[in-house]
């Protein structure tokens, strides 16, 4: 390789650091294998950038050098995790399938990823905010880590008005999944937790990473030290609390991902009483609240006494198609106290100030637009569209004679395949219909024998999927 | 309050959950203090929303009820933290000062918050991306948690070209501060860490929160179990490695926040050798790399052997004014292995898949624009502007006879006030000149006797600040 060629390739490297009006003088040392570039810049004199060229690969018959290892032990909690996070696993299988069938029209009803464009009213607000960042009057740097005041106030009044939740109880975030892990950081490794079984995988996985759990027990497919609250058709997907041991933290999601079930006011009242009796903290995930059609609470704070035992997390992801934009929130009432009386919200505020730097200001502008009357109307249309998809899927499986759950209050349909391995059913569906779903056991042992079909998709894809399911299971 | 009035206020509450074509029938029960609204919607029949009105406050002479406490112990690590995170503390004092002097023109040279508008080339790209999210072809939902492929590739080639760093070694994030905590989550509570003293507070605070440290020792102002590597004018702000005990992780920031110093190639070579000898992992913070004017490495990966002992984190915050937009990255070479040979990058990938959901797609579009030739030029102009500010501040303090450090390779000026308490100097400056700075001891005991003056500000503010400093210290 000529020196000039190397100079060209190296000069483009690290060019992000170089200033204007630069002049190059290159020298290559074959002994040290270093290409040395003396760079003269207009302002700062000689500025030398040395890029070490990687050593040439050893000849094929030479023994491979043993890789250097640091002396830092791998985090034992990471080692407990059984596999990759569920949805990248699904994505891997999908990708492998697409390699196998490059011409197949693969329909994705697996991960709950929104597909429909964001209403213009909302994206225009974000574009406007982006443009404003180029103006003196409109530019803003660091925002409050808890979120922009106006947005916090609007979330409080829109979703929690009349429930005694105030602006400063709201913590704006880049999404519920991220908040779950920050909440785990808050709680620390010495708390015990309970989850519904099946449940959204981030609760269990973040608990393992935080060191709250024991090893994975392959016979029962559960991590030690987690209380799994079985939710089945038999118990109406609400756990038998008389059989649940006390834990410090109880994760509860309603409308539920993955089963699509929604807890009634009576059930949630019992849950709050259970938490109060045990002095536990409920982490209530209401990310699908706007999908509720039945007469059930949308927020845990509709239940008397909940403010003393619960915090709630939610998201714009599935309402406004913000899965890529990244915006959500967590509500922590002032009344929620640790055993020593210290307010949970105070520690969470410290967490977001240290581990986070606020949601993107552009995303927050989008959130504000979402919460105007026009934005709310637009979000309801988005939700309505996916609700119609859900109905198509429900009708399809019902017409085929399956026992079908969920779908009424959430964009997820929970289809029973009794006696079958859900990964096998997942694989068969993928292989024979080119439809990606999610195997129920990916959500916990309580999901075995079920398949979750998500309703996020273009209408024609959902209709096509319905046809293919009818063909497969006729 | 009339029933209708209450109906209006309650109906606006939780309205985010209500559908179109809703009809209200309200009833107020004075015994249960519940306002019950029967809502008939077009699709779903009667849908009842009950908002519990908060109980009236007790009469003044009634004993206050004892607040309910859960039985969840507060995280002992949170309790170790001595105060709020540093910059919100500064902000509190600033706010108090502004209440005291409502007419004062307070100039903020405290937190390093960018002030100048983002170049239009970059915000236009973000606005374009926002608009595209409203189109079928342009909409995207969940992105890869590690970042968009194109952006990862561009970061790799722009900043690490020729250094053997590839696209998939790059993890795009919502900023370096957020990455620091995700890295701590990765490392877990059983690692020991070393920091420069003084240092950016997020390293120590995240370590405390993760449970890696002992209690705070007020006599020495240090947390137990952290190795503080003293950096002073006497040692050229590079620690005497012969006096540093082995730790698993070494945080190193260059160009340095807060001292503004930059490590030389020779020093970094010794650091890498030190890490290799000890089997440690360097977490290299290069967020100010583009401010380097001297002939020093911008990236740790310019040092031979670094890929086996280091990872690097950086950010668009101080290059493109993205402090509110939120975009950064972390580089983890494939060669970086835990003691059992497990690749660090693999665990970090699992962390970002579980605890994170990707940086905002709009911010990532901005990042891509930043890394075009035009964008790089624009960023250099932004950096150049703040560098000019820095020079004004350096000249000011030098002309007043102070010993001044930093400023050449970073937008921070580290001014020595020997024998004085930095919080006292901070307070005096604030009180007498209405300028916010940052007390050096906020960055660790090694910062005592120093004040950090940040160079992020409008030019006229910086010039005015210079005048006021000259007045105060003439």
mmCIF file of C-alpha atoms in Angstrom, chain A residues 9-10 12-20 34 44 46-54 67-75 77-79 81-86 88 111-124 126-128 130-136 139-143 145 157-164 174 177-179 181-182 184-189 191 200-202 205-206 209-210 223 246-249 265 275-281 286 288-290 292-296 298-299 302 304 307-309 312 317-326 335-342 344 346-348 350-363 376-377 380-381 386 458, chain B residues 9-10 12-20 34 44 46-54 67-75 77-79 81-86 88 111-121 123-124 126-128 130-136 139-143 145 157-164 174 177-179 181-182 184-189 191 200-202 205-206 209-210 223 246-249 265 275-281 286 288-290 292-296 298-299 301-302 304 307-309 312 317-326 335-342 344 346-348 350-363 376-377 380-381 386 458:
data_model
loop_
_atom_site.group_PDB
_atom_site.id
_atom_site.type_symbol
_atom_site.label_atom_id
_atom_site.label_comp_id
_atom_site.label_asym_id
_atom_site.label_seq_id
_atom_site.Cartn_x
_atom_site.Cartn_y
_atom_site.Cartn_z
ATOM 1 C CA UNK A 9 -7.491 6.213 4.375
ATOM 2 C CA UNK A 10 -6.014 7.375 7.649
ATOM 3 C CA UNK A 12 -10.413 10.146 6.785
ATOM 4 C CA UNK A 13 -10.089 8.379 10.067
ATOM 5 C CA UNK A 14 -10.432 10.507 13.107
ATOM 6 C CA UNK A 15 -11.271 13.366 10.767
ATOM 7 C CA UNK A 16 -14.049 14.174 13.144
ATOM 8 C CA UNK A 17 -11.382 15.628 15.367
ATOM 9 C CA UNK A 18 -9.474 17.608 12.743
ATOM 10 C CA UNK A 19 -10.036 21.297 12.059
ATOM 11 C CA UNK A 20 -10.223 23.162 8.800
ATOM 12 C CA UNK A 34 2.758 2.963 12.554
ATOM 13 C CA UNK A 44 -3.102 25.234 16.314
ATOM 14 C CA UNK A 46 1.382 20.999 14.225
ATOM 15 C CA UNK A 47 -1.126 18.476 15.415
ATOM 16 C CA UNK A 48 0.007 14.881 15.135
ATOM 17 C CA UNK A 49 -2.494 12.082 14.656
ATOM 18 C CA UNK A 50 -1.117 8.608 14.821
ATOM 19 C CA UNK A 51 -3.293 5.750 13.809
ATOM 20 C CA UNK A 52 -1.794 2.368 14.571
ATOM 21 C CA UNK A 53 -2.439 0.035 11.700
ATOM 22 C CA UNK A 54 -3.745 -3.274 13.004
ATOM 23 C CA UNK A 67 -6.733 -14.004 23.604
ATOM 24 C CA UNK A 68 -5.861 -11.643 26.451
ATOM 25 C CA UNK A 69 -8.406 -11.651 29.281
ATOM 26 C CA UNK A 70 -8.788 -8.946 31.897
ATOM 27 C CA UNK A 71 -8.931 -9.929 35.529
ATOM 28 C CA UNK A 72 -12.436 -8.540 35.992
ATOM 29 C CA UNK A 73 -15.001 -11.156 36.927
ATOM 30 C CA UNK A 74 -18.092 -11.237 34.811
ATOM 31 C CA UNK A 75 -21.164 -10.042 36.707
ATOM 32 C CA UNK A 77 -26.132 -11.815 37.689
ATOM 33 C CA UNK A 78 -25.618 -11.460 33.948
ATOM 34 C CA UNK A 79 -24.448 -15.058 33.888
ATOM 35 C CA UNK A 81 -29.732 -14.976 32.392
ATOM 36 C CA UNK A 82 -30.798 -17.919 30.337
ATOM 37 C CA UNK A 83 -30.731 -16.507 26.856
ATOM 38 C CA UNK A 84 -30.971 -13.226 25.040
ATOM 39 C CA UNK A 85 -33.856 -10.906 25.808
ATOM 40 C CA UNK A 86 -36.976 -12.471 24.332
ATOM 41 C CA UNK A 88 -34.167 -10.139 19.917
ATOM 42 C CA UNK A 111 -43.037 -8.087 19.083
ATOM 43 C CA UNK A 112 -45.657 -5.433 19.709
ATOM 44 C CA UNK A 113 -44.140 -2.945 17.312
ATOM 45 C CA UNK A 114 -46.381 -0.202 16.033
ATOM 46 C CA UNK A 115 -46.627 0.075 12.244
ATOM 47 C CA UNK A 116 -48.902 2.988 11.449
ATOM 48 C CA UNK A 117 -47.572 6.486 10.803
ATOM 49 C CA UNK A 118 -47.732 8.977 13.649
ATOM 50 C CA UNK A 119 -50.526 11.514 13.125
ATOM 51 C CA UNK A 120 -49.196 14.659 11.426
ATOM 52 C CA UNK A 121 -50.423 16.935 14.172
ATOM 53 C CA UNK A 122 -47.915 15.275 16.475
ATOM 54 C CA UNK A 123 -44.935 14.989 14.144
ATOM 55 C CA UNK A 124 -45.372 18.599 13.057
ATOM 56 C CA UNK A 126 -41.750 17.667 16.885
ATOM 57 C CA UNK A 127 -40.458 19.109 13.612
ATOM 58 C CA UNK A 128 -41.307 22.583 14.875
ATOM 59 C CA UNK A 130 -36.397 20.687 16.065
ATOM 60 C CA UNK A 131 -36.373 23.878 13.998
ATOM 61 C CA UNK A 132 -36.680 25.995 17.142
ATOM 62 C CA UNK A 133 -33.487 24.455 18.472
ATOM 63 C CA UNK A 134 -31.710 26.390 15.716
ATOM 64 C CA UNK A 135 -32.961 29.728 17.041
ATOM 65 C CA UNK A 136 -31.696 31.838 19.920
ATOM 66 C CA UNK A 139 -32.835 26.745 21.874
ATOM 67 C CA UNK A 140 -32.728 24.713 25.060
ATOM 68 C CA UNK A 141 -29.959 22.575 26.458
ATOM 69 C CA UNK A 142 -30.275 20.274 29.454
ATOM 70 C CA UNK A 143 -33.855 19.884 30.581
ATOM 71 C CA UNK A 145 -34.267 15.159 34.364
ATOM 72 C CA UNK A 157 -54.224 16.401 34.415
ATOM 73 C CA UNK A 158 -54.988 14.215 31.390
ATOM 74 C CA UNK A 159 -54.552 10.781 32.924
ATOM 75 C CA UNK A 160 -54.767 11.395 36.656
ATOM 76 C CA UNK A 161 -57.005 14.410 37.023
ATOM 77 C CA UNK A 162 -59.147 14.200 40.134
ATOM 78 C CA UNK A 163 -57.032 11.365 41.521
ATOM 79 C CA UNK A 164 -54.805 13.588 43.652
ATOM 80 C CA UNK A 174 -37.697 7.618 27.407
ATOM 81 C CA UNK A 177 -38.921 -0.443 29.689
ATOM 82 C CA UNK A 178 -36.173 2.008 30.650
ATOM 83 C CA UNK A 179 -38.125 3.093 33.736
ATOM 84 C CA UNK A 181 -34.671 -0.829 35.120
ATOM 85 C CA UNK A 182 -34.307 2.536 36.812
ATOM 86 C CA UNK A 184 -34.879 -1.745 39.950
ATOM 87 C CA UNK A 185 -31.797 0.429 40.493
ATOM 88 C CA UNK A 186 -33.894 2.365 43.004
ATOM 89 C CA UNK A 187 -35.023 -0.748 44.855
ATOM 90 C CA UNK A 188 -31.600 -2.382 44.886
ATOM 91 C CA UNK A 189 -30.627 -5.998 45.162
ATOM 92 C CA UNK A 191 -35.742 -6.648 47.688
ATOM 93 C CA UNK A 200 -43.535 -8.846 30.132
ATOM 94 C CA UNK A 201 -39.953 -10.179 30.231
ATOM 95 C CA UNK A 202 -38.316 -6.924 31.319
ATOM 96 C CA UNK A 205 -34.803 -9.943 33.489
ATOM 97 C CA UNK A 206 -34.192 -6.600 35.194
ATOM 98 C CA UNK A 209 -29.613 -8.273 36.499
ATOM 99 C CA UNK A 210 -30.149 -6.320 39.718
ATOM 100 C CA UNK A 223 -35.592 -17.988 38.770
ATOM 101 C CA UNK A 246 -45.260 -11.644 50.627
ATOM 102 C CA UNK A 247 -42.678 -9.843 48.530
ATOM 103 C CA UNK A 248 -41.422 -6.275 48.736
ATOM 104 C CA UNK A 249 -42.360 -5.407 45.176
ATOM 105 C CA UNK A 265 -61.987 -2.726 40.040
ATOM 106 C CA UNK A 275 -50.153 -4.854 49.230
ATOM 107 C CA UNK A 276 -51.262 -2.762 52.185
ATOM 108 C CA UNK A 277 -51.517 -5.767 54.477
ATOM 109 C CA UNK A 278 -48.033 -6.890 53.444
ATOM 110 C CA UNK A 279 -46.454 -3.457 53.247
ATOM 111 C CA UNK A 280 -45.509 -4.104 49.628
ATOM 112 C CA UNK A 281 -45.042 -1.735 46.724
ATOM 113 C CA UNK A 286 -50.571 0.746 32.584
ATOM 114 C CA UNK A 288 -52.040 -0.249 27.481
ATOM 115 C CA UNK A 289 -54.573 1.757 29.480
ATOM 116 C CA UNK A 290 -56.015 3.478 26.434
ATOM 117 C CA UNK A 292 -59.368 -0.628 27.755
ATOM 118 C CA UNK A 293 -62.919 -0.958 26.480
ATOM 119 C CA UNK A 294 -64.490 -2.679 29.469
ATOM 120 C CA UNK A 295 -65.460 -0.818 32.597
ATOM 121 C CA UNK A 296 -62.153 -1.376 34.417
ATOM 122 C CA UNK A 298 -57.131 2.541 33.719
ATOM 123 C CA UNK A 299 -54.954 3.686 36.546
ATOM 124 C CA UNK A 302 -58.512 4.960 40.872
ATOM 125 C CA UNK A 304 -58.711 4.067 47.205
ATOM 126 C CA UNK A 307 -51.261 6.047 46.516
ATOM 127 C CA UNK A 308 -49.734 4.591 49.675
ATOM 128 C CA UNK A 309 -48.755 1.290 48.099
ATOM 129 C CA UNK A 312 -47.406 3.491 38.007
ATOM 130 C CA UNK A 317 -45.367 4.002 22.563
ATOM 131 C CA UNK A 318 -48.609 2.158 21.854
ATOM 132 C CA UNK A 319 -50.851 5.232 21.860
ATOM 133 C CA UNK A 320 -48.983 7.495 19.468
ATOM 134 C CA UNK A 321 -46.655 5.082 17.695
ATOM 135 C CA UNK A 322 -43.742 6.445 19.719
ATOM 136 C CA UNK A 323 -41.905 3.116 19.906
ATOM 137 C CA UNK A 324 -38.940 4.717 18.103
ATOM 138 C CA UNK A 325 -39.424 8.286 19.341
ATOM 139 C CA UNK A 326 -39.131 7.169 22.999
ATOM 140 C CA UNK A 335 -47.650 9.126 49.972
ATOM 141 C CA UNK A 336 -45.488 6.182 48.911
ATOM 142 C CA UNK A 337 -42.899 5.692 51.635
ATOM 143 C CA UNK A 338 -40.175 3.205 52.455
ATOM 144 C CA UNK A 339 -40.329 1.498 55.851
ATOM 145 C CA UNK A 340 -38.260 4.262 57.413
ATOM 146 C CA UNK A 341 -40.636 6.900 56.105
ATOM 147 C CA UNK A 342 -38.351 8.060 53.300
ATOM 148 C CA UNK A 344 -39.846 6.684 47.290
ATOM 149 C CA UNK A 346 -37.241 11.370 46.456
ATOM 150 C CA UNK A 347 -34.932 8.442 45.760
ATOM 151 C CA UNK A 348 -36.335 8.037 42.242
ATOM 152 C CA UNK A 350 -32.048 11.104 42.688
ATOM 153 C CA UNK A 351 -31.860 8.091 40.364
ATOM 154 C CA UNK A 352 -33.064 10.040 37.332
ATOM 155 C CA UNK A 353 -30.646 12.868 38.144
ATOM 156 C CA UNK A 354 -27.717 10.447 38.258
ATOM 157 C CA UNK A 355 -28.522 7.656 35.798
ATOM 158 C CA UNK A 356 -30.512 9.652 33.260
ATOM 159 C CA UNK A 357 -30.486 13.060 31.624
ATOM 160 C CA UNK A 358 -34.110 13.521 30.613
ATOM 161 C CA UNK A 359 -36.149 12.398 27.643
ATOM 162 C CA UNK A 360 -35.298 14.072 24.347
ATOM 163 C CA UNK A 361 -36.707 17.603 24.208
ATOM 164 C CA UNK A 362 -38.063 16.895 20.724
ATOM 165 C CA UNK A 363 -39.909 13.789 21.936
ATOM 166 C CA UNK A 376 -55.841 12.900 22.110
ATOM 167 C CA UNK A 377 -58.296 12.475 19.271
ATOM 168 C CA UNK A 380 -57.628 7.437 19.982
ATOM 169 C CA UNK A 381 -57.738 6.897 16.223
ATOM 170 C CA UNK A 386 -55.137 -1.467 16.294
ATOM 171 C CA UNK A 458 -50.904 -2.869 8.531
ATOM 172 C CA UNK B 9 -63.777 18.844 36.315
ATOM 173 C CA UNK B 10 -63.959 15.100 36.607
ATOM 174 C CA UNK B 12 -61.717 16.289 31.993
ATOM 175 C CA UNK B 13 -59.866 13.957 34.265
ATOM 176 C CA UNK B 14 -58.945 10.679 32.739
ATOM 177 C CA UNK B 15 -60.362 12.000 29.495
ATOM 178 C CA UNK B 16 -57.298 10.590 27.848
ATOM 179 C CA UNK B 17 -58.947 7.213 28.226
ATOM 180 C CA UNK B 18 -62.415 8.095 26.934
ATOM 181 C CA UNK B 19 -63.517 7.468 23.401
ATOM 182 C CA UNK B 20 -65.539 9.627 21.062
ATOM 183 C CA UNK B 34 -67.576 9.607 45.325
ATOM 184 C CA UNK B 44 -68.840 -0.114 24.179
ATOM 185 C CA UNK B 46 -72.011 1.849 29.492
ATOM 186 C CA UNK B 47 -68.520 2.570 30.699
ATOM 187 C CA UNK B 48 -68.320 3.762 34.267
ATOM 188 C CA UNK B 49 -65.482 6.004 35.427
ATOM 189 C CA UNK B 50 -65.300 6.669 39.095
ATOM 190 C CA UNK B 51 -62.944 9.296 40.362
ATOM 191 C CA UNK B 52 -62.635 9.384 44.121
ATOM 192 C CA UNK B 53 -62.577 12.947 45.341
ATOM 193 C CA UNK B 54 -59.777 13.359 47.867
ATOM 194 C CA UNK B 67 -48.481 8.561 57.499
ATOM 195 C CA UNK B 68 -48.695 4.957 56.291
ATOM 196 C CA UNK B 69 -45.317 3.391 55.551
ATOM 197 C CA UNK B 70 -44.748 0.319 53.409
ATOM 198 C CA UNK B 71 -42.591 -2.465 54.737
ATOM 199 C CA UNK B 72 -40.030 -2.112 51.973
ATOM 200 C CA UNK B 73 -36.586 -1.143 53.204
ATOM 201 C CA UNK B 74 -35.020 1.813 51.525
ATOM 202 C CA UNK B 75 -32.072 0.838 49.332
ATOM 203 C CA UNK B 77 -26.955 2.344 48.726
ATOM 204 C CA UNK B 78 -29.237 5.286 48.073
ATOM 205 C CA UNK B 79 -28.953 6.170 51.749
ATOM 206 C CA UNK B 81 -25.384 9.285 48.992
ATOM 207 C CA UNK B 82 -24.440 12.460 50.768
ATOM 208 C CA UNK B 83 -26.614 14.992 49.026
ATOM 209 C CA UNK B 84 -28.410 15.549 45.784
ATOM 210 C CA UNK B 85 -26.530 15.098 42.533
ATOM 211 C CA UNK B 86 -24.129 18.017 42.204
ATOM 212 C CA UNK B 88 -29.288 20.083 40.797
ATOM 213 C CA UNK B 111 -23.206 23.236 34.784
ATOM 214 C CA UNK B 112 -21.700 22.706 31.341
ATOM 215 C CA UNK B 113 -24.933 23.426 29.519
ATOM 216 C CA UNK B 114 -24.657 24.390 25.885
ATOM 217 C CA UNK B 115 -26.312 27.683 24.943
ATOM 218 C CA UNK B 116 -25.851 28.195 21.230
ATOM 219 C CA UNK B 117 -28.458 27.105 18.707
ATOM 220 C CA UNK B 118 -27.887 23.827 16.888
ATOM 221 C CA UNK B 119 -26.749 24.411 13.297
ATOM 222 C CA UNK B 120 -29.721 24.340 10.918
ATOM 223 C CA UNK B 121 -28.233 21.612 8.776
ATOM 224 C CA UNK B 123 -32.039 20.361 13.012
ATOM 225 C CA UNK B 124 -33.453 20.236 9.498
ATOM 226 C CA UNK B 126 -34.292 15.954 12.586
ATOM 227 C CA UNK B 127 -37.366 17.854 11.423
ATOM 228 C CA UNK B 128 -37.324 15.857 8.197
ATOM 229 C CA UNK B 130 -40.081 13.751 12.308
ATOM 230 C CA UNK B 131 -42.191 14.455 9.214
ATOM 231 C CA UNK B 132 -41.211 11.098 7.703
ATOM 232 C CA UNK B 133 -42.662 9.345 10.742
ATOM 233 C CA UNK B 134 -46.074 10.471 9.467
ATOM 234 C CA UNK B 135 -45.607 8.622 6.172
ATOM 235 C CA UNK B 136 -46.032 4.935 5.363
ATOM 236 C CA UNK B 139 -42.418 5.372 9.580
ATOM 237 C CA UNK B 140 -40.319 3.237 11.889
ATOM 238 C CA UNK B 141 -41.174 1.784 15.262
ATOM 239 C CA UNK B 142 -38.702 0.063 17.572
ATOM 240 C CA UNK B 143 -35.128 0.466 16.415
ATOM 241 C CA UNK B 145 -31.385 -1.084 20.924
ATOM 242 C CA UNK B 157 -15.566 5.468 10.571
ATOM 243 C CA UNK B 158 -15.592 9.122 11.652
ATOM 244 C CA UNK B 159 -14.023 8.792 15.085
ATOM 245 C CA UNK B 160 -12.331 5.404 15.028
ATOM 246 C CA UNK B 161 -11.393 4.842 11.416
ATOM 247 C CA UNK B 162 -8.129 2.967 11.087
ATOM 248 C CA UNK B 163 -8.216 1.976 14.757
ATOM 249 C CA UNK B 164 -9.801 -1.424 14.178
ATOM 250 C CA UNK B 174 -29.171 8.758 24.846
ATOM 251 C CA UNK B 177 -24.278 9.936 31.641
ATOM 252 C CA UNK B 178 -26.925 7.307 30.917
ATOM 253 C CA UNK B 179 -24.280 4.930 29.546
ATOM 254 C CA UNK B 181 -25.084 3.843 34.784
ATOM 255 C CA UNK B 182 -25.775 1.087 32.260
ATOM 256 C CA UNK B 184 -22.344 0.017 36.221
ATOM 257 C CA UNK B 185 -25.353 -2.283 35.831
ATOM 258 C CA UNK B 186 -23.174 -4.402 33.556
ATOM 259 C CA UNK B 187 -20.288 -4.563 36.039
ATOM 260 C CA UNK B 188 -22.495 -5.231 39.048
ATOM 261 C CA UNK B 189 -21.885 -4.587 42.708
ATOM 262 C CA UNK B 191 -16.311 -4.759 41.286
ATOM 263 C CA UNK B 200 -17.382 14.031 36.890
ATOM 264 C CA UNK B 201 -19.783 13.134 39.731
ATOM 265 C CA UNK B 202 -21.740 10.502 37.818
ATOM 266 C CA UNK B 205 -22.517 8.409 42.420
ATOM 267 C CA UNK B 206 -23.395 5.565 40.046
ATOM 268 C CA UNK B 209 -25.921 3.395 43.832
ATOM 269 C CA UNK B 210 -24.687 0.102 42.371
ATOM 270 C CA UNK B 223 -16.608 6.819 49.878
ATOM 271 C CA UNK B 246 -5.455 -2.266 41.663
ATOM 272 C CA UNK B 247 -9.170 -1.969 40.974
ATOM 273 C CA UNK B 248 -11.343 -3.812 38.481
ATOM 274 C CA UNK B 249 -12.543 -0.661 36.741
ATOM 275 C CA UNK B 265 0.078 9.830 24.501
ATOM 276 C CA UNK B 275 -4.527 -1.636 33.252
ATOM 277 C CA UNK B 276 -2.981 -4.552 31.376
ATOM 278 C CA UNK B 277 -0.658 -5.425 34.228
ATOM 279 C CA UNK B 278 -3.568 -5.364 36.671
ATOM 280 C CA UNK B 279 -6.142 -6.929 34.391
ATOM 281 C CA UNK B 280 -8.361 -3.890 34.826
ATOM 282 C CA UNK B 281 -10.938 -2.312 32.534
ATOM 283 C CA UNK B 286 -13.888 11.114 25.635
ATOM 284 C CA UNK B 288 -14.733 16.430 25.050
ATOM 285 C CA UNK B 289 -12.432 14.891 22.425
ATOM 286 C CA UNK B 290 -13.281 17.478 19.794
ATOM 287 C CA UNK B 292 -8.521 18.902 22.017
ATOM 288 C CA UNK B 293 -6.106 21.383 20.472
ATOM 289 C CA UNK B 294 -2.831 19.912 21.708
ATOM 290 C CA UNK B 295 -1.238 16.900 20.108
ATOM 291 C CA UNK B 296 -2.878 14.338 22.404
ATOM 292 C CA UNK B 298 -8.654 11.831 21.202
ATOM 293 C CA UNK B 299 -9.513 8.216 21.640
ATOM 294 C CA UNK B 301 -7.917 3.290 21.041
ATOM 295 C CA UNK B 302 -5.058 5.265 19.540
ATOM 296 C CA UNK B 304 -1.641 0.129 21.202
ATOM 297 C CA UNK B 307 -8.705 -2.605 22.826
ATOM 298 C CA UNK B 308 -7.954 -5.387 25.291
ATOM 299 C CA UNK B 309 -8.331 -3.229 28.390
ATOM 300 C CA UNK B 312 -14.901 4.333 25.550
ATOM 301 C CA UNK B 317 -23.921 16.919 23.691
ATOM 302 C CA UNK B 318 -20.977 19.304 23.679
ATOM 303 C CA UNK B 319 -20.224 19.048 19.961
ATOM 304 C CA UNK B 320 -23.647 19.714 18.501
ATOM 305 C CA UNK B 321 -25.514 21.254 21.413
ATOM 306 C CA UNK B 322 -27.409 17.992 21.886
ATOM 307 C CA UNK B 323 -27.660 18.319 25.682
ATOM 308 C CA UNK B 324 -31.455 18.303 25.369
ATOM 309 C CA UNK B 325 -31.742 16.180 22.228
ATOM 310 C CA UNK B 326 -29.887 13.266 23.897
ATOM 311 C CA UNK B 335 -11.108 -7.922 22.332
ATOM 312 C CA UNK B 336 -12.339 -6.752 25.758
ATOM 313 C CA UNK B 337 -12.990 -9.875 27.788
ATOM 314 C CA UNK B 338 -13.959 -10.715 31.349
ATOM 315 C CA UNK B 339 -11.654 -13.044 33.285
ATOM 316 C CA UNK B 340 -13.583 -16.077 32.077
ATOM 317 C CA UNK B 341 -13.174 -15.006 28.467
ATOM 318 C CA UNK B 342 -16.753 -13.745 28.088
ATOM 319 C CA UNK B 344 -17.844 -7.508 27.689
ATOM 320 C CA UNK B 346 -21.998 -9.285 24.674
ATOM 321 C CA UNK B 347 -23.167 -8.497 28.202
ATOM 322 C CA UNK B 348 -23.528 -4.811 27.367
ATOM 323 C CA UNK B 350 -27.880 -7.748 26.758
ATOM 324 C CA UNK B 351 -28.056 -4.758 29.118
ATOM 325 C CA UNK B 352 -29.169 -2.360 26.387
ATOM 326 C CA UNK B 353 -31.747 -4.875 25.176
ATOM 327 C CA UNK B 354 -33.226 -5.188 28.670
ATOM 328 C CA UNK B 355 -32.738 -1.807 30.356
ATOM 329 C CA UNK B 356 -33.006 0.440 27.296
ATOM 330 C CA UNK B 357 -34.979 0.702 24.097
ATOM 331 C CA UNK B 358 -32.669 2.694 21.849
ATOM 332 C CA UNK B 359 -31.997 6.388 21.422
ATOM 333 C CA UNK B 360 -34.816 8.398 19.850
ATOM 334 C CA UNK B 361 -34.964 7.815 16.103
ATOM 335 C CA UNK B 362 -35.232 11.569 15.551
ATOM 336 C CA UNK B 363 -32.079 12.209 17.592
ATOM 337 C CA UNK B 376 -18.737 17.958 10.997
ATOM 338 C CA UNK B 377 -17.916 21.455 9.798
ATOM 339 C CA UNK B 380 -16.348 22.317 14.604
ATOM 340 C CA UNK B 381 -17.816 25.803 14.444
ATOM 341 C CA UNK B 386 -16.986 27.678 22.969
ATOM 342 C CA UNK B 458 -23.546 33.447 24.980
#
